[in-house]
Amino acid sequence: MIDVAAVFHDASSNAALTAIDQIAEACKTWGFFQIVNHGIAREQIEEVWRQTHALFALPTEHKREIERSRDNPWGFYDRELTKNQRDKKEVFDFTRQDFDPIYRQSNRWPRRLPQLRDTMLAYQEACSTLALKLLKAFCLGLGLPADSMHPHFEGNHTGFVRLNYYPVNDPMSGLYQHGIADRGIHHHTDSGALTVLLQDEVSGLQVHRDGYWYDIPTVDYAITVNTGDMMQVWSNDTYKAPVHRVLAMDSRERYSIPFFLNPAADSRIGPLPSTISAGNPQHYKPITWGEFRQRRSDGDFADYGTEVQISQYRI
């Protein structure tokens, strides 16, 4: 558990330097860490949970009124694929209001929950602020100036929030059937820069390391953070994008809310020059974020073959 209060108030203090070192070490080894004193109020978190529970409690036919599609990925969905396998979950995705340069589509909001929109957009802004502050700590942990990555994000990043619901019953059948959708979400890495995750009290998230799966604990009001593919590319493999999954729920339902900090659509992502040396040459070809993101999200809806991975850009 890392206290990030000092990082956000005085990055040159001893407490901040200790926290930055802890963040860097976590990014190099596990790719996951948890933070407290992150600046998102408990009252805001509690209201976000109330609205999330209300959304997924709606009848299925009402949720499908705002169902997303391959053309418009914003809204409700209960048939998502990961690694071309269906996940045992329901999701609701939304992006920054009136800003979608990749798909050029609008958010979809349920008319039966009038408070959901404002609650979630406010939470998204809080997560965006937090993630951009963490981005500075990530840079400092690499020995770079704090704002080294910010030109790819400030003002025009393509981050979005996902509300996850992992039911006990399979959402496609309404009945518990062993062996169907045997994961809440199958193993994967996150495609963007970093993820800011809110978990409820029900465990299920696991990270893969050295051939084993390890549980990520749940802590009230703490935020779980993990690195994504683009961070691994920028750092030239110094930071790792961890493979993780969520187990299927067999006795208690689970909720989680990730915010994915993603670059601007036209960003060209490659190893930062200071991460390249004679002993550590460039590991990746440049990646255009908007194209990579769209190819990755296409695989949510149908089996289009091998899911795009950063390994395909490795030199």
PDB file of C-alpha atoms in Angstrom:
ATOM      1  CA  MET A   1       0.000   0.000   0.000  1.00  0.00           C
ATOM      2  CA  ILE A   2       1.517   3.322  -1.108  1.00  0.00           C
ATOM      3  CA  ASP A   3       0.562   6.690   0.389  1.00  0.00           C
ATOM      4  CA  VAL A   4       0.663   9.149  -2.522  1.00  0.00           C
ATOM      5  CA  ALA A   5      -0.336  12.328  -0.664  1.00  0.00           C
ATOM      6  CA  ALA A   6       3.224  13.667  -0.602  1.00  0.00           C
ATOM      7  CA  VAL A   7       3.763  12.864  -4.299  1.00  0.00           C
ATOM      8  CA  PHE A   8       0.884  15.143  -5.233  1.00  0.00           C
ATOM      9  CA  HIS A   9       1.827  18.003  -2.894  1.00  0.00           C
ATOM     10  CA  ASP A  10       5.651  18.125  -2.889  1.00  0.00           C
ATOM     11  CA  ALA A  11       7.335  15.672  -5.239  1.00  0.00           C
ATOM     12  CA  SER A  12      10.778  16.643  -3.916  1.00  0.00           C
ATOM     13  CA  SER A  13      10.053  15.697  -0.291  1.00  0.00           C
ATOM     14  CA  ASN A  14      11.555  12.576   1.264  1.00  0.00           C
ATOM     15  CA  ALA A  15       8.106  11.027   1.639  1.00  0.00           C
ATOM     16  CA  ALA A  16       7.358  11.656  -2.031  1.00  0.00           C
ATOM     17  CA  LEU A  17      10.689  10.239  -3.198  1.00  0.00           C
ATOM     18  CA  THR A  18      10.044   7.099  -1.162  1.00  0.00           C
ATOM     19  CA  ALA A  19       6.589   6.706  -2.707  1.00  0.00           C
ATOM     20  CA  ILE A  20       7.941   7.284  -6.230  1.00  0.00           C
ATOM     21  CA  ASP A  21      10.571   4.585  -5.670  1.00  0.00           C
ATOM     22  CA  GLN A  22       7.842   2.217  -4.441  1.00  0.00           C
ATOM     23  CA  ILE A  23       5.709   2.936  -7.505  1.00  0.00           C
ATOM     24  CA  ALA A  24       8.644   2.366  -9.872  1.00  0.00           C
ATOM     25  CA  GLU A  25       9.578  -0.909  -8.187  1.00  0.00           C
ATOM     26  CA  ALA A  26       5.982  -2.129  -8.399  1.00  0.00           C
ATOM     27  CA  CYS A  27       5.808  -1.208 -12.099  1.00  0.00           C
ATOM     28  CA  LYS A  28       9.039  -3.095 -12.807  1.00  0.00           C
ATOM     29  CA  THR A  29       8.001  -6.258 -10.965  1.00  0.00           C
ATOM     30  CA  TRP A  30       4.260  -6.811 -10.479  1.00  0.00           C
ATOM     31  CA  GLY A  31       2.753  -4.085 -12.635  1.00  0.00           C
ATOM     32  CA  PHE A  32       0.169  -3.611  -9.859  1.00  0.00           C
ATOM     33  CA  PHE A  33       0.085  -1.513  -6.696  1.00  0.00           C
ATOM     34  CA  GLN A  34      -2.504   0.064  -4.405  1.00  0.00           C
ATOM     35  CA  ILE A  35      -2.685   3.656  -3.191  1.00  0.00           C
ATOM     36  CA  VAL A  36      -4.303   5.614  -0.367  1.00  0.00           C
ATOM     37  CA  ASN A  37      -4.730   9.370   0.157  1.00  0.00           C
ATOM     38  CA  HIS A  38      -5.386   9.601  -3.569  1.00  0.00           C
ATOM     39  CA  GLY A  39      -7.748  12.571  -3.408  1.00  0.00           C
ATOM     40  CA  ILE A  40     -11.045  10.950  -4.443  1.00  0.00           C
ATOM     41  CA  ALA A  41     -13.534  11.512  -1.621  1.00  0.00           C
ATOM     42  CA  ARG A  42     -15.257   8.608   0.113  1.00  0.00           C
ATOM     43  CA  GLU A  43     -18.634  10.247  -0.410  1.00  0.00           C
ATOM     44  CA  GLN A  44     -18.046  10.371  -4.156  1.00  0.00           C
ATOM     45  CA  ILE A  45     -16.984   6.722  -4.225  1.00  0.00           C
ATOM     46  CA  GLU A  46     -20.082   5.668  -2.275  1.00  0.00           C
ATOM     47  CA  GLU A  47     -22.405   7.499  -4.684  1.00  0.00           C
ATOM     48  CA  VAL A  48     -20.645   5.897  -7.651  1.00  0.00           C
ATOM     49  CA  TRP A  49     -21.266   2.471  -6.121  1.00  0.00           C
ATOM     50  CA  ARG A  50     -24.955   3.265  -5.538  1.00  0.00           C
ATOM     51  CA  GLN A  51     -25.451   4.304  -9.140  1.00  0.00           C
ATOM     52  CA  THR A  52     -23.502   1.291 -10.435  1.00  0.00           C
ATOM     53  CA  HIS A  53     -25.665  -1.140  -8.477  1.00  0.00           C
ATOM     54  CA  ALA A  54     -28.816   0.612  -9.701  1.00  0.00           C
ATOM     55  CA  LEU A  55     -27.697   0.351 -13.328  1.00  0.00           C
ATOM     56  CA  PHE A  56     -27.046  -3.374 -13.314  1.00  0.00           C
ATOM     57  CA  ALA A  57     -30.244  -4.009 -11.319  1.00  0.00           C
ATOM     58  CA  LEU A  58     -32.303  -2.734 -14.270  1.00  0.00           C
ATOM     59  CA  PRO A  59     -34.188  -5.386 -16.255  1.00  0.00           C
ATOM     60  CA  THR A  60     -32.131  -6.768 -19.121  1.00  0.00           C
ATOM     61  CA  GLU A  61     -34.481  -5.331 -21.747  1.00  0.00           C
ATOM     62  CA  HIS A  62     -33.940  -1.845 -20.311  1.00  0.00           C
ATOM     63  CA  LYS A  63     -30.163  -2.248 -20.304  1.00  0.00           C
ATOM     64  CA  ARG A  64     -30.235  -3.412 -23.906  1.00  0.00           C
ATOM     65  CA  GLU A  65     -31.915  -0.166 -24.904  1.00  0.00           C
ATOM     66  CA  ILE A  66     -28.437   1.342 -24.472  1.00  0.00           C
ATOM     67  CA  GLU A  67     -26.498  -1.611 -25.872  1.00  0.00           C
ATOM     68  CA  ARG A  68     -23.178  -0.815 -27.480  1.00  0.00           C
ATOM     69  CA  SER A  69     -22.071  -2.077 -30.888  1.00  0.00           C
ATOM     70  CA  ARG A  70     -18.925  -2.469 -32.933  1.00  0.00           C
ATOM     71  CA  ASP A  71     -19.584   0.985 -34.431  1.00  0.00           C
ATOM     72  CA  ASN A  72     -20.402   2.639 -31.094  1.00  0.00           C
ATOM     73  CA  PRO A  73     -18.598   0.994 -28.158  1.00  0.00           C
ATOM     74  CA  TRP A  74     -20.263   3.189 -25.509  1.00  0.00           C
ATOM     75  CA  GLY A  75     -23.051   1.631 -23.484  1.00  0.00           C
ATOM     76  CA  PHE A  76     -24.130  -1.710 -22.044  1.00  0.00           C
ATOM     77  CA  TYR A  77     -22.910  -5.141 -23.137  1.00  0.00           C
ATOM     78  CA  ASP A  78     -23.149  -8.691 -21.780  1.00  0.00           C
ATOM     79  CA  ARG A  79     -21.463 -10.771 -24.488  1.00  0.00           C
ATOM     80  CA  GLU A  80     -17.908  -9.404 -24.500  1.00  0.00           C
ATOM     81  CA  LEU A  81     -15.004 -11.532 -25.680  1.00  0.00           C
ATOM     82  CA  THR A  82     -11.477 -11.555 -24.260  1.00  0.00           C
ATOM     83  CA  LYS A  83      -8.911 -13.685 -26.094  1.00  0.00           C
ATOM     84  CA  ASN A  84     -11.880 -14.711 -28.289  1.00  0.00           C
ATOM     85  CA  GLN A  85     -13.647 -16.265 -25.288  1.00  0.00           C
ATOM     86  CA  ARG A  86     -16.877 -14.927 -23.802  1.00  0.00           C
ATOM     87  CA  ASP A  87     -16.550 -13.403 -20.341  1.00  0.00           C
ATOM     88  CA  LYS A  88     -19.027 -14.007 -17.531  1.00  0.00           C
ATOM     89  CA  LYS A  89     -19.852 -10.372 -16.887  1.00  0.00           C
ATOM     90  CA  GLU A  90     -21.904  -7.334 -17.813  1.00  0.00           C
ATOM     91  CA  VAL A  91     -20.270  -3.991 -18.597  1.00  0.00           C
ATOM     92  CA  PHE A  92     -21.200  -0.364 -19.179  1.00  0.00           C
ATOM     93  CA  ASP A  93     -18.622   1.854 -20.905  1.00  0.00           C
ATOM     94  CA  PHE A  94     -18.582   5.627 -21.281  1.00  0.00           C
ATOM     95  CA  THR A  95     -15.982   8.107 -22.435  1.00  0.00           C
ATOM     96  CA  ARG A  96     -15.389  11.819 -21.957  1.00  0.00           C
ATOM     97  CA  GLN A  97     -18.564  13.714 -22.764  1.00  0.00           C
ATOM     98  CA  ASP A  98     -18.706  14.972 -26.368  1.00  0.00           C
ATOM     99  CA  PHE A  99     -15.131  13.808 -27.047  1.00  0.00           C
ATOM    100  CA  ASP A 100     -14.574  10.610 -29.018  1.00  0.00           C
ATOM    101  CA  PRO A 101     -11.988  11.123 -31.783  1.00  0.00           C
ATOM    102  CA  ILE A 102     -11.541   7.388 -32.422  1.00  0.00           C
ATOM    103  CA  TYR A 103     -15.142   6.234 -32.994  1.00  0.00           C
ATOM    104  CA  ARG A 104     -16.844   9.656 -33.282  1.00  0.00           C
ATOM    105  CA  GLN A 105     -19.818   8.374 -31.301  1.00  0.00           C
ATOM    106  CA  SER A 106     -21.739   9.587 -28.248  1.00  0.00           C
ATOM    107  CA  ASN A 107     -22.221   8.098 -24.812  1.00  0.00           C
ATOM    108  CA  ARG A 108     -25.478   6.253 -24.173  1.00  0.00           C
ATOM    109  CA  TRP A 109     -27.220   6.828 -20.835  1.00  0.00           C
ATOM    110  CA  PRO A 110     -30.270   5.022 -19.404  1.00  0.00           C
ATOM    111  CA  ARG A 111     -33.266   7.356 -19.200  1.00  0.00           C
ATOM    112  CA  ARG A 112     -34.527   5.509 -16.113  1.00  0.00           C
ATOM    113  CA  LEU A 113     -31.500   6.596 -14.039  1.00  0.00           C
ATOM    114  CA  PRO A 114     -31.337  10.380 -14.428  1.00  0.00           C
ATOM    115  CA  GLN A 115     -28.520  10.822 -11.872  1.00  0.00           C
ATOM    116  CA  LEU A 116     -26.184   8.281 -13.451  1.00  0.00           C
ATOM    117  CA  ARG A 117     -24.770  10.576 -16.130  1.00  0.00           C
ATOM    118  CA  ASP A 118     -23.661  13.436 -13.879  1.00  0.00           C
ATOM    119  CA  THR A 119     -22.380  11.082 -11.159  1.00  0.00           C
ATOM    120  CA  MET A 120     -20.260   9.085 -13.576  1.00  0.00           C
ATOM    121  CA  LEU A 121     -18.892  12.002 -15.578  1.00  0.00           C
ATOM    122  CA  ALA A 122     -17.780  13.681 -12.341  1.00  0.00           C
ATOM    123  CA  TYR A 123     -16.095  10.455 -11.235  1.00  0.00           C
ATOM    124  CA  GLN A 124     -14.401  10.125 -14.613  1.00  0.00           C
ATOM    125  CA  GLU A 125     -12.917  13.606 -14.244  1.00  0.00           C
ATOM    126  CA  ALA A 126     -11.668  12.738 -10.746  1.00  0.00           C
ATOM    127  CA  CYS A 127     -10.014   9.582 -12.095  1.00  0.00           C
ATOM    128  CA  SER A 128      -8.501  11.483 -15.011  1.00  0.00           C
ATOM    129  CA  THR A 129      -6.973  14.030 -12.637  1.00  0.00           C
ATOM    130  CA  LEU A 130      -5.584  11.249 -10.438  1.00  0.00           C
ATOM    131  CA  ALA A 131      -4.189   9.266 -13.374  1.00  0.00           C
ATOM    132  CA  LEU A 132      -2.407  12.285 -14.860  1.00  0.00           C
ATOM    133  CA  LYS A 133      -0.789  12.949 -11.481  1.00  0.00           C
ATOM    134  CA  LEU A 134       0.319   9.321 -11.289  1.00  0.00           C
ATOM    135  CA  LEU A 135       1.739   9.635 -14.796  1.00  0.00           C
ATOM    136  CA  LYS A 136       4.216  12.190 -13.455  1.00  0.00           C
ATOM    137  CA  ALA A 137       5.311   9.737 -10.754  1.00  0.00           C
ATOM    138  CA  PHE A 138       5.775   7.042 -13.408  1.00  0.00           C
ATOM    139  CA  CYS A 139       8.073   9.383 -15.344  1.00  0.00           C
ATOM    140  CA  LEU A 140      10.072  10.346 -12.264  1.00  0.00           C
ATOM    141  CA  GLY A 141      10.471   6.652 -11.455  1.00  0.00           C
ATOM    142  CA  LEU A 142      12.138   6.205 -14.848  1.00  0.00           C
ATOM    143  CA  GLY A 143      14.517   9.083 -14.116  1.00  0.00           C
ATOM    144  CA  LEU A 144      12.698  11.335 -16.605  1.00  0.00           C
ATOM    145  CA  PRO A 145      11.230  14.824 -16.215  1.00  0.00           C
ATOM    146  CA  ALA A 146       7.765  14.606 -14.680  1.00  0.00           C
ATOM    147  CA  ASP A 147       5.990  15.863 -17.806  1.00  0.00           C
ATOM    148  CA  SER A 148       7.776  13.607 -20.334  1.00  0.00           C
ATOM    149  CA  MET A 149       4.584  11.751 -21.327  1.00  0.00           C
ATOM    150  CA  HIS A 150       2.025  14.505 -20.823  1.00  0.00           C
ATOM    151  CA  PRO A 151       2.020  15.840 -24.420  1.00  0.00           C
ATOM    152  CA  HIS A 152       0.327  12.553 -25.361  1.00  0.00           C
ATOM    153  CA  PHE A 153      -2.547  13.172 -22.926  1.00  0.00           C
ATOM    154  CA  GLU A 154      -3.248  16.698 -21.784  1.00  0.00           C
ATOM    155  CA  GLY A 155      -6.500  18.076 -23.140  1.00  0.00           C
ATOM    156  CA  ASN A 156      -7.189  15.315 -25.648  1.00  0.00           C
ATOM    157  CA  HIS A 157      -6.642  11.905 -24.073  1.00  0.00           C
ATOM    158  CA  THR A 158      -9.069   9.091 -24.942  1.00  0.00           C
ATOM    159  CA  GLY A 159      -9.522   7.643 -21.462  1.00  0.00           C
ATOM    160  CA  PHE A 160     -12.787   5.979 -20.506  1.00  0.00           C
ATOM    161  CA  VAL A 161     -14.558   4.356 -17.571  1.00  0.00           C
ATOM    162  CA  ARG A 162     -16.025   0.863 -17.440  1.00  0.00           C
ATOM    163  CA  LEU A 163     -18.564  -0.349 -14.892  1.00  0.00           C
ATOM    164  CA  ASN A 164     -18.120  -4.107 -14.404  1.00  0.00           C
ATOM    165  CA  TYR A 165     -20.677  -6.498 -12.946  1.00  0.00           C
ATOM    166  CA  TYR A 166     -19.648 -10.115 -12.392  1.00  0.00           C
ATOM    167  CA  PRO A 167     -22.836 -12.080 -11.593  1.00  0.00           C
ATOM    168  CA  VAL A 168     -23.156 -15.536 -10.106  1.00  0.00           C
ATOM    169  CA  ASN A 169     -25.631 -16.499 -12.832  1.00  0.00           C
ATOM    170  CA  ASP A 170     -24.478 -16.478 -16.426  1.00  0.00           C
ATOM    171  CA  PRO A 171     -25.908 -13.255 -17.953  1.00  0.00           C
ATOM    172  CA  MET A 172     -26.694 -15.068 -21.195  1.00  0.00           C
ATOM    173  CA  SER A 173     -28.772 -17.841 -19.620  1.00  0.00           C
ATOM    174  CA  GLY A 174     -30.008 -16.582 -16.258  1.00  0.00           C
ATOM    175  CA  LEU A 175     -28.968 -19.918 -14.767  1.00  0.00           C
ATOM    176  CA  TYR A 176     -25.711 -20.975 -13.162  1.00  0.00           C
ATOM    177  CA  GLN A 177     -24.054 -23.493 -15.463  1.00  0.00           C
ATOM    178  CA  HIS A 178     -20.617 -24.790 -14.559  1.00  0.00           C
ATOM    179  CA  GLY A 179     -18.118 -24.561 -17.398  1.00  0.00           C
ATOM    180  CA  ILE A 180     -19.885 -21.783 -19.300  1.00  0.00           C
ATOM    181  CA  ALA A 181     -17.957 -18.509 -19.306  1.00  0.00           C
ATOM    182  CA  ASP A 182     -15.504 -19.957 -16.804  1.00  0.00           C
ATOM    183  CA  ARG A 183     -13.855 -16.583 -16.123  1.00  0.00           C
ATOM    184  CA  GLY A 184     -15.304 -13.253 -15.137  1.00  0.00           C
ATOM    185  CA  ILE A 185     -12.777 -11.924 -17.620  1.00  0.00           C
ATOM    186  CA  HIS A 186     -10.119 -14.029 -19.291  1.00  0.00           C
ATOM    187  CA  HIS A 187      -6.406 -13.287 -18.999  1.00  0.00           C
ATOM    188  CA  HIS A 188      -5.269 -10.120 -20.759  1.00  0.00           C
ATOM    189  CA  THR A 189      -3.192  -6.963 -20.477  1.00  0.00           C
ATOM    190  CA  ASP A 190      -4.709  -3.482 -20.557  1.00  0.00           C
ATOM    191  CA  SER A 191      -3.928  -1.724 -23.804  1.00  0.00           C
ATOM    192  CA  GLY A 192      -3.436   1.868 -22.634  1.00  0.00           C
ATOM    193  CA  ALA A 193      -1.025   3.685 -20.334  1.00  0.00           C
ATOM    194  CA  LEU A 194      -2.349   2.923 -16.869  1.00  0.00           C
ATOM    195  CA  THR A 195      -5.550   1.810 -15.156  1.00  0.00           C
ATOM    196  CA  VAL A 196      -7.095   3.272 -12.004  1.00  0.00           C
ATOM    197  CA  LEU A 197      -9.371   0.614 -10.491  1.00  0.00           C
ATOM    198  CA  LEU A 198     -12.042   0.751  -7.814  1.00  0.00           C
ATOM    199  CA  GLN A 199     -12.952  -2.674  -6.371  1.00  0.00           C
ATOM    200  CA  ASP A 200     -15.739  -3.696  -4.022  1.00  0.00           C
ATOM    201  CA  GLU A 201     -15.142  -6.066  -1.100  1.00  0.00           C
ATOM    202  CA  VAL A 202     -15.453  -9.271  -3.157  1.00  0.00           C
ATOM    203  CA  SER A 203     -12.100 -10.621  -4.334  1.00  0.00           C
ATOM    204  CA  GLY A 204     -11.502 -12.211  -7.720  1.00  0.00           C
ATOM    205  CA  LEU A 205      -8.817 -10.150  -9.476  1.00  0.00           C
ATOM    206  CA  GLN A 206      -5.570 -12.057 -10.035  1.00  0.00           C
ATOM    207  CA  VAL A 207      -2.205 -11.163 -11.565  1.00  0.00           C
ATOM    208  CA  HIS A 208       0.116 -13.646 -13.290  1.00  0.00           C
ATOM    209  CA  ARG A 209       3.794 -13.758 -12.385  1.00  0.00           C
ATOM    210  CA  ASP A 210       6.471 -16.449 -12.715  1.00  0.00           C
ATOM    211  CA  GLY A 211       3.955 -19.110 -13.687  1.00  0.00           C
ATOM    212  CA  TYR A 212       1.533 -18.503 -10.801  1.00  0.00           C
ATOM    213  CA  TRP A 213      -1.664 -16.529 -10.252  1.00  0.00           C
ATOM    214  CA  TYR A 214      -1.753 -14.204  -7.235  1.00  0.00           C
ATOM    215  CA  ASP A 215      -4.812 -12.580  -5.678  1.00  0.00           C
ATOM    216  CA  ILE A 216      -5.016  -8.778  -5.617  1.00  0.00           C
ATOM    217  CA  PRO A 217      -6.539  -7.883  -2.218  1.00  0.00           C
ATOM    218  CA  THR A 218      -9.549  -5.622  -1.831  1.00  0.00           C
ATOM    219  CA  VAL A 219      -9.204  -2.639   0.524  1.00  0.00           C
ATOM    220  CA  ASP A 220     -12.051  -0.215   1.224  1.00  0.00           C
ATOM    221  CA  TYR A 221     -11.553   3.161  -0.493  1.00  0.00           C
ATOM    222  CA  ALA A 222      -8.076   2.248  -1.745  1.00  0.00           C
ATOM    223  CA  ILE A 223      -7.366   2.520  -5.471  1.00  0.00           C
ATOM    224  CA  THR A 224      -5.643  -0.280  -7.374  1.00  0.00           C
ATOM    225  CA  VAL A 225      -3.339   0.833 -10.202  1.00  0.00           C
ATOM    226  CA  ASN A 226      -1.766  -1.202 -12.982  1.00  0.00           C
ATOM    227  CA  THR A 227       0.387  -0.434 -15.984  1.00  0.00           C
ATOM    228  CA  GLY A 228      -0.760  -1.011 -19.559  1.00  0.00           C
ATOM    229  CA  ASP A 229       0.761  -1.918 -22.899  1.00  0.00           C
ATOM    230  CA  MET A 230       1.610   1.642 -23.927  1.00  0.00           C
ATOM    231  CA  MET A 231       3.491   2.220 -20.674  1.00  0.00           C
ATOM    232  CA  GLN A 232       5.529  -0.909 -21.350  1.00  0.00           C
ATOM    233  CA  VAL A 233       6.357   0.425 -24.828  1.00  0.00           C
ATOM    234  CA  TRP A 234       7.247   3.936 -23.613  1.00  0.00           C
ATOM    235  CA  SER A 235       9.527   2.504 -20.935  1.00  0.00           C
ATOM    236  CA  ASN A 236      11.121   0.076 -23.417  1.00  0.00           C
ATOM    237  CA  ASP A 237      10.137  -2.881 -21.202  1.00  0.00           C
ATOM    238  CA  THR A 238      11.363  -1.338 -17.943  1.00  0.00           C
ATOM    239  CA  TYR A 239       7.764  -1.223 -16.723  1.00  0.00           C
ATOM    240  CA  LYS A 240       5.662  -4.328 -17.294  1.00  0.00           C
ATOM    241  CA  ALA A 241       2.054  -4.539 -18.450  1.00  0.00           C
ATOM    242  CA  PRO A 242       0.826  -7.368 -16.203  1.00  0.00           C
ATOM    243  CA  VAL A 243      -1.296 -10.259 -17.401  1.00  0.00           C
ATOM    244  CA  HIS A 244      -4.378 -10.415 -15.176  1.00  0.00           C
ATOM    245  CA  ARG A 245      -7.827 -11.973 -15.005  1.00  0.00           C
ATOM    246  CA  VAL A 246     -10.980 -12.075 -12.892  1.00  0.00           C
ATOM    247  CA  LEU A 247     -12.341 -15.364 -11.617  1.00  0.00           C
ATOM    248  CA  ALA A 248     -15.966 -16.254 -12.272  1.00  0.00           C
ATOM    249  CA  MET A 249     -18.217 -15.638  -9.285  1.00  0.00           C
ATOM    250  CA  ASP A 250     -19.772 -18.807  -7.848  1.00  0.00           C
ATOM    251  CA  SER A 251     -21.333 -17.523  -4.605  1.00  0.00           C
ATOM    252  CA  ARG A 252     -21.208 -13.694  -4.448  1.00  0.00           C
ATOM    253  CA  GLU A 253     -21.574 -11.124  -7.199  1.00  0.00           C
ATOM    254  CA  ARG A 254     -18.741  -8.651  -7.724  1.00  0.00           C
ATOM    255  CA  TYR A 255     -18.473  -5.076  -8.998  1.00  0.00           C
ATOM    256  CA  SER A 256     -15.445  -3.087 -10.123  1.00  0.00           C
ATOM    257  CA  ILE A 257     -14.869   0.231 -11.886  1.00  0.00           C
ATOM    258  CA  PRO A 258     -11.691   0.778 -13.922  1.00  0.00           C
ATOM    259  CA  PHE A 259     -10.680   4.067 -15.523  1.00  0.00           C
ATOM    260  CA  PHE A 260      -8.339   3.503 -18.446  1.00  0.00           C
ATOM    261  CA  LEU A 261      -5.953   6.396 -19.118  1.00  0.00           C
ATOM    262  CA  ASN A 262      -5.328   6.260 -22.855  1.00  0.00           C
ATOM    263  CA  PRO A 263      -3.286   8.575 -25.109  1.00  0.00           C
ATOM    264  CA  ALA A 264      -4.630  10.962 -27.729  1.00  0.00           C
ATOM    265  CA  ALA A 265      -5.959   9.181 -30.805  1.00  0.00           C
ATOM    266  CA  ASP A 266      -3.161  10.408 -33.084  1.00  0.00           C
ATOM    267  CA  SER A 267      -0.317   9.709 -30.651  1.00  0.00           C
ATOM    268  CA  ARG A 268       2.640   7.803 -32.032  1.00  0.00           C
ATOM    269  CA  ILE A 269       3.887   5.594 -29.228  1.00  0.00           C
ATOM    270  CA  GLY A 270       7.443   4.301 -29.093  1.00  0.00           C
ATOM    271  CA  PRO A 271      10.203   3.889 -26.520  1.00  0.00           C
ATOM    272  CA  LEU A 272      11.247   7.241 -25.078  1.00  0.00           C
ATOM    273  CA  PRO A 273      14.769   8.172 -26.271  1.00  0.00           C
ATOM    274  CA  SER A 274      16.205   8.169 -22.755  1.00  0.00           C
ATOM    275  CA  THR A 275      15.155   4.516 -22.289  1.00  0.00           C
ATOM    276  CA  ILE A 276      17.291   3.418 -25.255  1.00  0.00           C
ATOM    277  CA  SER A 277      21.001   2.679 -24.958  1.00  0.00           C
ATOM    278  CA  ALA A 278      23.672   0.436 -26.416  1.00  0.00           C
ATOM    279  CA  GLY A 279      22.900  -2.121 -23.744  1.00  0.00           C
ATOM    280  CA  ASN A 280      19.132  -1.690 -24.078  1.00  0.00           C
ATOM    281  CA  PRO A 281      18.259  -1.030 -27.733  1.00  0.00           C
ATOM    282  CA  GLN A 282      14.822  -0.020 -28.961  1.00  0.00           C
ATOM    283  CA  HIS A 283      12.382  -2.928 -28.487  1.00  0.00           C
ATOM    284  CA  TYR A 284       9.301  -1.658 -30.372  1.00  0.00           C
ATOM    285  CA  LYS A 285       8.291  -0.083 -33.656  1.00  0.00           C
ATOM    286  CA  PRO A 286       6.062   3.013 -33.381  1.00  0.00           C
ATOM    287  CA  ILE A 287       2.381   2.378 -32.642  1.00  0.00           C
ATOM    288  CA  THR A 288      -0.432   4.766 -33.595  1.00  0.00           C
ATOM    289  CA  TRP A 289      -2.708   4.641 -30.577  1.00  0.00           C
ATOM    290  CA  GLY A 290      -6.080   5.183 -32.302  1.00  0.00           C
ATOM    291  CA  GLU A 291      -5.480   2.321 -34.735  1.00  0.00           C
ATOM    292  CA  PHE A 292      -4.235  -0.009 -31.995  1.00  0.00           C
ATOM    293  CA  ARG A 293      -7.202   0.783 -29.742  1.00  0.00           C
ATOM    294  CA  GLN A 294      -9.755   0.227 -32.488  1.00  0.00           C
ATOM    295  CA  ARG A 295      -8.242  -3.104 -33.493  1.00  0.00           C
ATOM    296  CA  ARG A 296      -8.199  -4.246 -29.865  1.00  0.00           C
ATOM    297  CA  SER A 297     -11.817  -3.242 -29.232  1.00  0.00           C
ATOM    298  CA  ASP A 298     -13.031  -4.964 -32.412  1.00  0.00           C
ATOM    299  CA  GLY A 299     -12.163  -8.233 -30.705  1.00  0.00           C
ATOM    300  CA  ASP A 300     -14.680  -7.488 -27.931  1.00  0.00           C
ATOM    301  CA  PHE A 301     -17.561  -8.230 -30.285  1.00  0.00           C
ATOM    302  CA  ALA A 302     -16.492 -11.129 -32.495  1.00  0.00           C
ATOM    303  CA  ASP A 303     -13.678 -13.567 -33.115  1.00  0.00           C
ATOM    304  CA  TYR A 304     -11.533 -11.801 -35.710  1.00  0.00           C
ATOM    305  CA  GLY A 305      -8.567 -14.079 -35.155  1.00  0.00           C
ATOM    306  CA  THR A 306      -5.524 -13.253 -33.077  1.00  0.00           C
ATOM    307  CA  GLU A 307      -6.106 -10.228 -30.827  1.00  0.00           C
ATOM    308  CA  VAL A 308      -3.663  -7.393 -31.548  1.00  0.00           C
ATOM    309  CA  GLN A 309      -0.794  -7.282 -29.031  1.00  0.00           C
ATOM    310  CA  ILE A 310       2.286  -5.106 -28.574  1.00  0.00           C
ATOM    311  CA  SER A 311       4.381  -8.218 -29.229  1.00  0.00           C
ATOM    312  CA  GLN A 312       3.422  -7.786 -32.896  1.00  0.00           C
ATOM    313  CA  TYR A 313       5.322  -4.474 -32.858  1.00  0.00           C
ATOM    314  CA  ARG A 314       8.425  -5.867 -31.194  1.00  0.00           C
ATOM    315  CA  ILE A 315      11.652  -5.375 -33.134  1.00  0.00           C
TER     316      ILE A 315
END
